[in-house]
CSV table of C-alpha atoms in Angstrom, one decimal:
chain,number,residue,atom,x,y,z
C,1,MET,CA,88.7,109.9,128.9
C,2,THR,CA,85.4,111.5,129.7
C,3,TYR,CA,83.3,108.5,130.3
C,4,GLN,CA,80.3,110.5,131.6
C,5,LYS,CA,79.8,111.9,128.0
C,6,MET,CA,79.1,108.4,126.7
C,7,SER,CA,75.4,108.4,125.6
C,8,ILE,CA,73.6,105.0,125.4
C,9,GLU,CA,70.7,106.9,123.7
C,10,ASP,CA,73.2,108.0,120.9
C,11,ILE,CA,74.3,104.4,120.4
C,12,LEU,CA,70.7,103.2,120.2
C,13,HIS,CA,70.0,106.0,117.6
C,14,ASP,CA,73.0,104.7,115.7
C,15,TYR,CA,71.5,101.3,115.5
C,16,GLU,CA,68.2,102.8,114.3
C,17,ARG,CA,69.9,104.8,111.7
C,18,LEU,CA,71.9,101.7,110.7
C,19,ARG,CA,68.7,99.6,110.3
C,20,LEU,CA,67.0,102.3,108.3
C,21,SER,CA,70.0,102.6,106.0
C,22,ASN,CA,70.3,98.8,105.5
C,23,ASN,CA,66.6,98.7,104.8
C,24,ARG,CA,66.9,101.4,102.2
C,25,THR,CA,69.7,99.5,100.6
C,26,LEU,CA,67.7,96.3,100.5
C,27,GLN,CA,64.7,98.1,99.0
C,28,ASN,CA,66.9,99.6,96.3
C,29,ARG,CA,68.2,96.2,95.5
C,30,LYS,CA,64.6,94.8,95.3
C,31,ASN,CA,63.6,97.6,92.9
C,32,GLU,CA,66.6,96.9,90.7
C,33,ILE,CA,66.0,93.1,90.7
C,34,TYR,CA,62.3,93.4,90.1
C,35,SER,CA,62.9,95.6,87.2
C,36,ARG,CA,65.6,93.4,85.6
C,37,ILE,CA,64.1,90.0,86.6
C,38,PRO,CA,60.3,90.3,86.9
C,39,ARG,CA,60.0,86.6,87.8
C,40,ILE,CA,61.6,87.3,91.2
C,41,ARG,CA,58.9,89.8,92.0
C,42,GLU,CA,56.4,87.1,91.3
C,43,ILE,CA,58.3,84.6,93.5
C,44,ASP,CA,58.4,87.0,96.4
C,45,ALA,CA,54.7,87.8,96.1
C,46,GLU,CA,53.8,84.1,95.9
C,47,ASN,CA,55.9,83.2,98.9
C,48,SER,CA,54.5,86.0,100.9
C,49,LEU,CA,50.9,84.9,100.2
C,50,SER,CA,51.8,81.3,101.0
C,51,TYR,CA,53.3,82.2,104.4
C,52,ILE,CA,50.0,83.9,105.2
C,53,SER,CA,48.1,80.8,104.0
C,54,ALA,CA,50.3,78.5,106.1
C,55,ALA,CA,49.7,80.6,109.2
C,56,LYS,CA,46.0,80.5,108.7
C,57,MET,CA,46.0,76.8,108.2
C,58,LYS,CA,47.9,76.4,111.4
C,59,LEU,CA,45.4,78.5,113.3
C,60,ASN,CA,42.5,76.4,111.8
C,61,ASN,CA,44.3,73.2,112.8
C,62,LYS,CA,44.7,72.0,109.2
C,63,SER,CA,46.7,68.8,108.5
C,64,ALA,CA,50.5,68.9,108.8
C,65,ASN,CA,50.7,67.5,105.3
C,66,GLU,CA,48.9,70.5,103.8
C,67,ILE,CA,51.2,73.0,105.7
C,68,SER,CA,54.3,70.9,104.7
C,69,SER,CA,53.3,71.0,101.1
C,70,ILE,CA,53.1,74.8,101.2
C,71,LYS,CA,56.5,75.0,102.8
C,72,GLN,CA,58.0,72.7,100.1
C,73,LYS,CA,56.7,74.9,97.4
C,74,ASN,CA,58.2,77.9,99.1
C,75,ARG,CA,61.6,76.2,99.2
C,76,GLU,CA,61.3,75.4,95.5
C,77,ARG,CA,60.5,78.9,94.6
C,78,THR,CA,63.4,80.2,96.8
C,79,ALA,CA,65.8,77.9,95.1
C,80,GLU,CA,64.5,79.2,91.7
C,81,LYS,CA,65.1,82.7,92.9
C,82,LYS,CA,68.6,82.0,93.9
C,83,LYS,CA,69.3,80.4,90.6
C,84,LEU,CA,67.9,83.4,88.7
C,85,LEU,CA,70.1,85.8,90.8
C,86,LEU,CA,73.2,83.8,90.0
C,87,GLU,CA,72.4,83.5,86.3
C,88,ASN,CA,72.1,87.3,86.1
C,89,GLY,CA,75.4,88.0,87.9
C,90,PHE,CA,74.2,88.6,91.4
C,91,PRO,CA,75.0,86.8,94.7
C,92,GLU,CA,72.3,84.3,95.7
C,93,ASP,CA,71.8,86.2,99.0
C,94,TYR,CA,71.5,89.6,97.3
C,95,LEU,CA,67.9,90.1,98.5
C,96,GLU,CA,68.4,88.7,102.0
C,97,PRO,CA,68.1,91.2,104.9
C,98,ILE,CA,71.3,93.2,105.5
C,99,TYR,CA,72.9,93.2,108.9
C,100,ASN,CA,76.2,94.8,110.1
C,101,CYS,CA,75.9,92.4,113.1
C,102,PRO,CA,74.1,89.2,112.1
C,103,VAL,CA,74.3,88.1,115.8
C,104,CYS,CA,71.9,90.7,117.1
C,105,LYS,CA,70.5,91.8,113.7
C,106,ASP,CA,71.6,95.4,114.4
C,107,THR,CA,69.4,95.7,117.5
C,108,GLY,CA,72.4,95.7,120.0
C,109,PHE,CA,70.7,93.1,122.1
C,110,ILE,CA,70.6,89.3,122.4
C,111,ASP,CA,68.0,87.9,124.8
C,112,GLN,CA,67.8,91.3,126.5
C,113,LYS,CA,71.6,91.4,127.0
C,114,ARG,CA,73.9,93.8,125.2
C,115,CYS,CA,75.6,92.3,122.2
C,116,LYS,CA,79.4,92.4,121.8
C,117,CYS,CA,78.9,95.0,119.0
C,118,PHE,CA,77.1,97.3,121.5
C,119,LEU,CA,80.1,97.2,123.8
C,120,ASP,CA,82.4,97.8,120.9
C,121,LYS,CA,80.5,100.9,120.1
C,122,ILE,CA,81.0,102.2,123.6
C,123,ILE,CA,84.8,101.5,123.4
C,124,GLY,CA,84.9,103.0,119.9
C,125,GLY,CA,83.3,106.2,121.4
C,126,LEU,CA,85.9,106.3,124.1
C,127,TYR,CA,88.7,106.0,121.6
C,128,LEU,CA,87.3,108.9,119.6
C,129,GLN,CA,87.0,111.0,122.8
C,130,SER,CA,90.5,110.2,123.9
C,131,ASN,CA,92.0,110.9,120.4
C,132,LEU,CA,93.6,107.4,120.3
C,133,LYS,CA,92.6,106.9,116.7
C,134,ASN,CA,94.6,109.9,115.8
C,135,ILE,CA,97.5,108.5,117.8
C,136,PHE,CA,97.3,105.2,116.1
C,137,LYS,CA,97.7,107.0,112.7
C,138,LYS,CA,101.1,108.2,114.0
C,139,GLU,CA,102.1,105.3,116.2
C,140,ASN,CA,102.0,101.9,114.5
C,141,PHE,CA,104.4,99.3,113.3
C,142,ASP,CA,104.9,101.1,110.0
C,143,THR,CA,106.2,104.2,111.8
C,144,PHE,CA,108.1,102.4,114.6
C,145,SER,CA,111.8,103.3,114.0
C,146,LEU,CA,114.8,101.4,115.2
C,147,ASP,CA,117.0,104.4,114.4
C,148,TYR,CA,116.8,105.7,118.0
C,149,TYR,CA,118.3,102.5,119.5
C,150,SER,CA,122.1,102.2,119.8
C,151,LYS,CA,123.9,99.2,118.3
C,152,GLU,CA,126.5,99.4,121.1
C,153,ILE,CA,126.1,96.7,123.8
C,154,PRO,CA,125.9,98.4,127.2
C,155,ALA,CA,127.5,96.9,130.3
C,156,GLN,CA,125.7,94.0,131.9
C,157,LYS,CA,123.5,93.4,128.8
C,158,ALA,CA,123.7,90.6,126.3
C,159,PHE,CA,122.3,92.6,123.4
C,160,SER,CA,122.5,96.2,122.1
C,161,PRO,CA,119.4,98.3,122.5
C,162,TYR,CA,118.9,98.0,118.7
C,163,ASP,CA,119.0,94.2,118.6
C,164,ASN,CA,117.0,93.9,121.8
C,165,VAL,CA,114.1,96.0,120.4
C,166,LYS,CA,114.3,94.3,117.0
C,167,ASN,CA,114.0,90.9,118.8
C,168,ILE,CA,111.0,92.3,120.8
C,169,LEU,CA,109.3,93.5,117.6
C,170,ASP,CA,109.8,90.0,116.0
C,171,LYS,CA,108.4,88.3,119.0
C,172,THR,CA,105.5,90.8,119.2
C,173,HIS,CA,104.5,90.0,115.6
C,174,GLU,CA,104.6,86.3,116.4
C,175,ILE,CA,102.3,86.9,119.4
C,176,ILE,CA,99.9,88.9,117.3
C,177,LYS,CA,99.9,86.1,114.7
C,178,ASP,CA,99.1,83.5,117.3
C,179,PHE,CA,96.4,85.8,118.7
C,180,GLU,CA,94.8,86.0,115.3
C,181,ASN,CA,95.0,82.2,115.0
C,182,ASN,CA,93.3,81.8,118.5
C,183,LYS,CA,96.3,80.0,120.0
C,184,GLY,CA,95.6,80.9,123.5
C,185,CYS,CA,95.9,84.2,125.4
C,186,ALA,CA,98.9,86.6,124.9
C,187,ASN,CA,99.9,88.2,128.1
C,188,ILE,CA,102.7,90.7,127.9
C,189,LEU,CA,104.7,92.9,130.4
C,190,ILE,CA,106.7,95.7,128.9
C,191,TYR,CA,109.0,97.5,131.3
C,192,GLY,CA,111.8,100.0,131.1
C,193,GLU,CA,112.7,103.6,131.9
C,194,THR,CA,110.7,106.6,130.6
C,195,GLY,CA,111.0,107.6,127.0
C,196,LEU,CA,112.1,104.3,125.4
C,197,GLY,CA,109.0,103.5,123.3
C,198,LYS,CA,107.0,101.3,125.6
C,199,THR,CA,103.7,103.2,125.0
C,200,PHE,CA,104.5,103.5,121.3
C,201,LEU,CA,104.9,99.7,121.1
C,202,THR,CA,101.7,99.2,123.1
C,203,ASN,CA,99.9,101.5,120.6
C,204,CYS,CA,101.3,99.4,117.7
C,205,ILE,CA,99.9,96.2,119.3
C,206,ALA,CA,96.5,97.8,120.0
C,207,LYS,CA,96.1,99.2,116.5
C,208,GLU,CA,97.1,95.8,114.9
C,209,LEU,CA,94.5,93.9,116.9
C,210,LEU,CA,91.8,96.6,116.5
C,211,ASP,CA,92.3,96.6,112.8
C,212,GLY,CA,91.9,92.8,112.9
C,213,GLY,CA,88.4,93.2,114.4
C,214,HIS,CA,89.4,92.2,118.0
C,215,SER,CA,88.1,93.9,121.1
C,216,VAL,CA,90.8,96.0,122.8
C,217,PHE,CA,90.3,98.1,125.9
C,218,TYR,CA,93.2,100.6,126.3
C,219,LEU,CA,93.5,102.3,129.7
C,220,SER,CA,96.2,104.1,131.7
C,221,ALA,CA,96.6,102.8,135.2
C,222,ASN,CA,95.1,106.0,136.5
C,223,GLU,CA,92.0,105.6,134.3
C,224,LEU,CA,91.6,102.0,135.3
C,225,PHE,CA,91.9,102.3,139.0
C,226,GLU,CA,91.0,105.9,139.9
C,227,ASP,CA,88.2,106.5,137.3
C,228,ILE,CA,86.4,103.3,136.4
C,229,LEU,CA,87.1,100.9,139.3
C,230,ALA,CA,86.9,103.5,142.0
C,231,GLY,CA,83.9,105.1,140.4
C,232,TYR,CA,82.0,101.8,140.0
C,233,LYS,CA,83.0,100.0,143.2
C,234,MET,CA,83.6,102.8,145.7
C,235,ASN,CA,81.3,105.5,144.4
C,236,ASN,CA,78.6,103.1,143.2
C,237,ASN,CA,78.4,104.9,139.8
C,238,LYS,CA,76.3,102.5,137.7
C,239,SER,CA,77.2,104.4,134.5
C,240,TYR,CA,80.5,102.5,134.7
C,241,SER,CA,79.0,99.0,134.7
C,242,ASP,CA,79.5,98.3,131.0
C,243,LEU,CA,83.1,99.5,131.2
C,244,TYR,CA,83.7,97.5,134.3
C,245,ASN,CA,82.4,94.3,132.6
C,246,TYR,CA,84.4,95.1,129.5
C,247,ILE,CA,87.6,95.1,131.6
C,248,TYR,CA,87.1,91.4,132.2
C,249,ASN,CA,85.5,90.4,128.9
C,250,CYS,CA,87.5,92.2,126.1
C,251,GLU,CA,89.9,90.1,124.2
C,252,LEU,CA,92.9,92.3,125.1
C,253,LEU,CA,93.1,94.6,128.1
C,254,ILE,CA,96.0,97.1,128.0
C,255,ILE,CA,97.1,98.7,131.3
C,256,ASP,CA,99.5,101.5,130.3
C,257,ASP,CA,101.9,103.1,132.8
C,258,LEU,CA,101.3,100.8,135.8
C,259,GLY,CA,102.9,102.5,138.8
C,260,THR,CA,101.6,106.1,138.0
C,261,GLU,CA,98.4,105.5,140.0
C,262,LEU,CA,98.2,106.0,143.7
C,263,THR,CA,98.9,102.4,144.9
C,264,ASN,CA,96.9,101.3,148.0
C,265,ASN,CA,95.1,98.2,149.2
C,266,PHE,CA,92.2,98.8,146.8
C,267,VAL,CA,94.5,98.9,143.8
C,268,LEU,CA,96.4,95.8,144.9
C,269,SER,CA,93.2,93.9,145.4
C,270,GLU,CA,91.7,95.0,142.0
C,271,LEU,CA,94.9,94.4,140.1
C,272,PHE,CA,95.2,90.8,141.4
C,273,GLU,CA,91.5,90.3,140.6
C,274,ILE,CA,91.9,91.4,137.0
C,275,ILE,CA,95.1,89.4,136.4
C,276,ASN,CA,93.6,86.3,138.0
C,277,LYS,CA,90.2,86.4,136.4
C,278,ARG,CA,91.4,87.2,132.9
C,279,GLU,CA,94.0,84.4,133.2
C,280,ILE,CA,91.3,81.9,134.2
C,281,THR,CA,89.1,82.9,131.3
C,282,ASP,CA,91.9,82.9,128.8
C,283,LYS,CA,91.7,86.7,128.1
C,284,SER,CA,94.9,88.5,127.1
C,285,THR,CA,96.4,91.4,129.2
C,286,LEU,CA,99.2,93.7,128.3
C,287,VAL,CA,100.9,95.8,131.1
C,288,SER,CA,103.5,98.5,130.5
C,289,THR,CA,105.4,100.2,133.3
C,290,ASN,CA,108.5,102.4,134.0
C,291,LEU,CA,109.2,100.3,137.1
C,292,SER,CA,111.8,97.5,137.2
C,293,ILE,CA,110.9,93.9,138.2
C,294,LYS,CA,112.2,94.5,141.7
C,295,GLN,CA,110.3,97.8,142.1
C,296,LEU,CA,107.1,96.0,140.8
C,297,ARG,CA,107.6,93.2,143.3
C,298,ASP,CA,108.2,95.7,146.2
C,299,ARG,CA,105.1,97.7,145.2
C,300,TYR,CA,102.6,95.2,144.2
C,301,SER,CA,103.5,92.1,146.3
C,302,GLU,CA,105.0,88.8,145.5
C,303,ARG,CA,101.5,87.3,144.9
C,304,ILE,CA,100.8,89.6,142.0
C,305,MET,CA,104.2,89.5,140.5
C,306,SER,CA,104.5,85.8,140.6
C,307,ARG,CA,101.4,85.6,138.5
C,308,ILE,CA,102.8,88.1,136.0
C,309,VAL,CA,106.3,86.6,135.8
C,310,ASP,CA,105.0,83.0,135.4
C,311,ASN,CA,102.3,83.7,132.9
C,312,TYR,CA,103.4,86.8,130.9
C,313,THR,CA,106.0,87.3,128.1
C,314,VAL,CA,108.3,89.9,129.6
C,315,PHE,CA,110.0,92.5,127.4
C,316,ASN,CA,112.6,94.9,128.9
C,317,ILE,CA,113.3,97.9,126.6
C,318,TYR,CA,116.5,99.8,127.4
C,319,GLY,CA,118.7,102.4,125.7
C,320,ASP,CA,118.8,106.2,125.5
C,321,ASN,CA,115.7,108.4,126.1
C,322,ILE,CA,114.0,108.8,122.6
C,323,ARG,CA,112.1,111.9,123.6
C,324,TYR,CA,115.4,113.6,124.6
C,325,GLN,CA,116.9,112.5,121.3
C,326,LYS,CA,114.1,114.0,119.3
C,327,ARG,CA,114.2,117.3,121.3
C,328,LYS,CA,118.0,117.4,120.7
C,329,GLN,CA,117.5,116.8,117.0
C,330,ALA,CA,114.8,119.5,116.7
C,331,TYR,CA,117.1,121.9,118.6
C,332,ASN,CA,120.1,121.2,116.4
C,333,SER,CA,118.1,121.3,113.1
C,334,PRO,CA,118.5,124.5,111.0
C,335,ALA,CA,115.6,126.9,111.3
């Protein structure tokens, strides 16, 4: 991902365009309603004048009863307006201001702090840059195939690769359902050899939650440690500050291919910090890796692995290399 290309100015322009578009839509609605229900135009004009009158009274220290009387008449006219809209087949809030994000009212800020929708726009831009949205079109639960997993039970395993992955898929759907119903955080570790569908499954989970409106930050281990964390903490690159905060605040953080990064004391410290803080704040984390549990423990220390093993749902995917199977099928297919 090319984080440096992210433009805060572009996002602010997007908000401005969004506000202008919603204002045009609202004005078109008003023109339509004023034409069809003239009384509503009168109500809006009367309310507007009464608001000005109430403000002047307040400045001139008029009695609270006079101001209260004006406000009561405004409420009565507003109730009449809503009734007229409903009687003519429109929603009662048809002429209310339109906001894509009612929290910040499409400004991107709440009390001078960036709204969640602002951060989502940053992540959405990253997904576009990284082509992940195109990947999600190809890699999702609808396209996940069990055909590549053998139904024969290998030595020292209780289930066939087919039954094992089918069971993992069933449990994954349960976890996503619980996630949607806000039943606590859903921490997952997916491990197994290369080419068995770990990243594919991770993409399925990411897409499902993104489609459900949840905030998901998807990073490879290299991107997480060598780009964002090293850039922000070691190189003091402030352009990464939003991404750094999002690592701790997104609903689901995905660390793909743990073990491909250059592991050192910095990585060990940051990994523990992420796992620990996200656990404390009930934020979900998904880790995928080609390493075995023993290799993970040897590489990342008992302290980190005890946190993962104790607090994560652990899925081990095994079987024959799917990439190799696909290449073999393509090679054997008639031209």
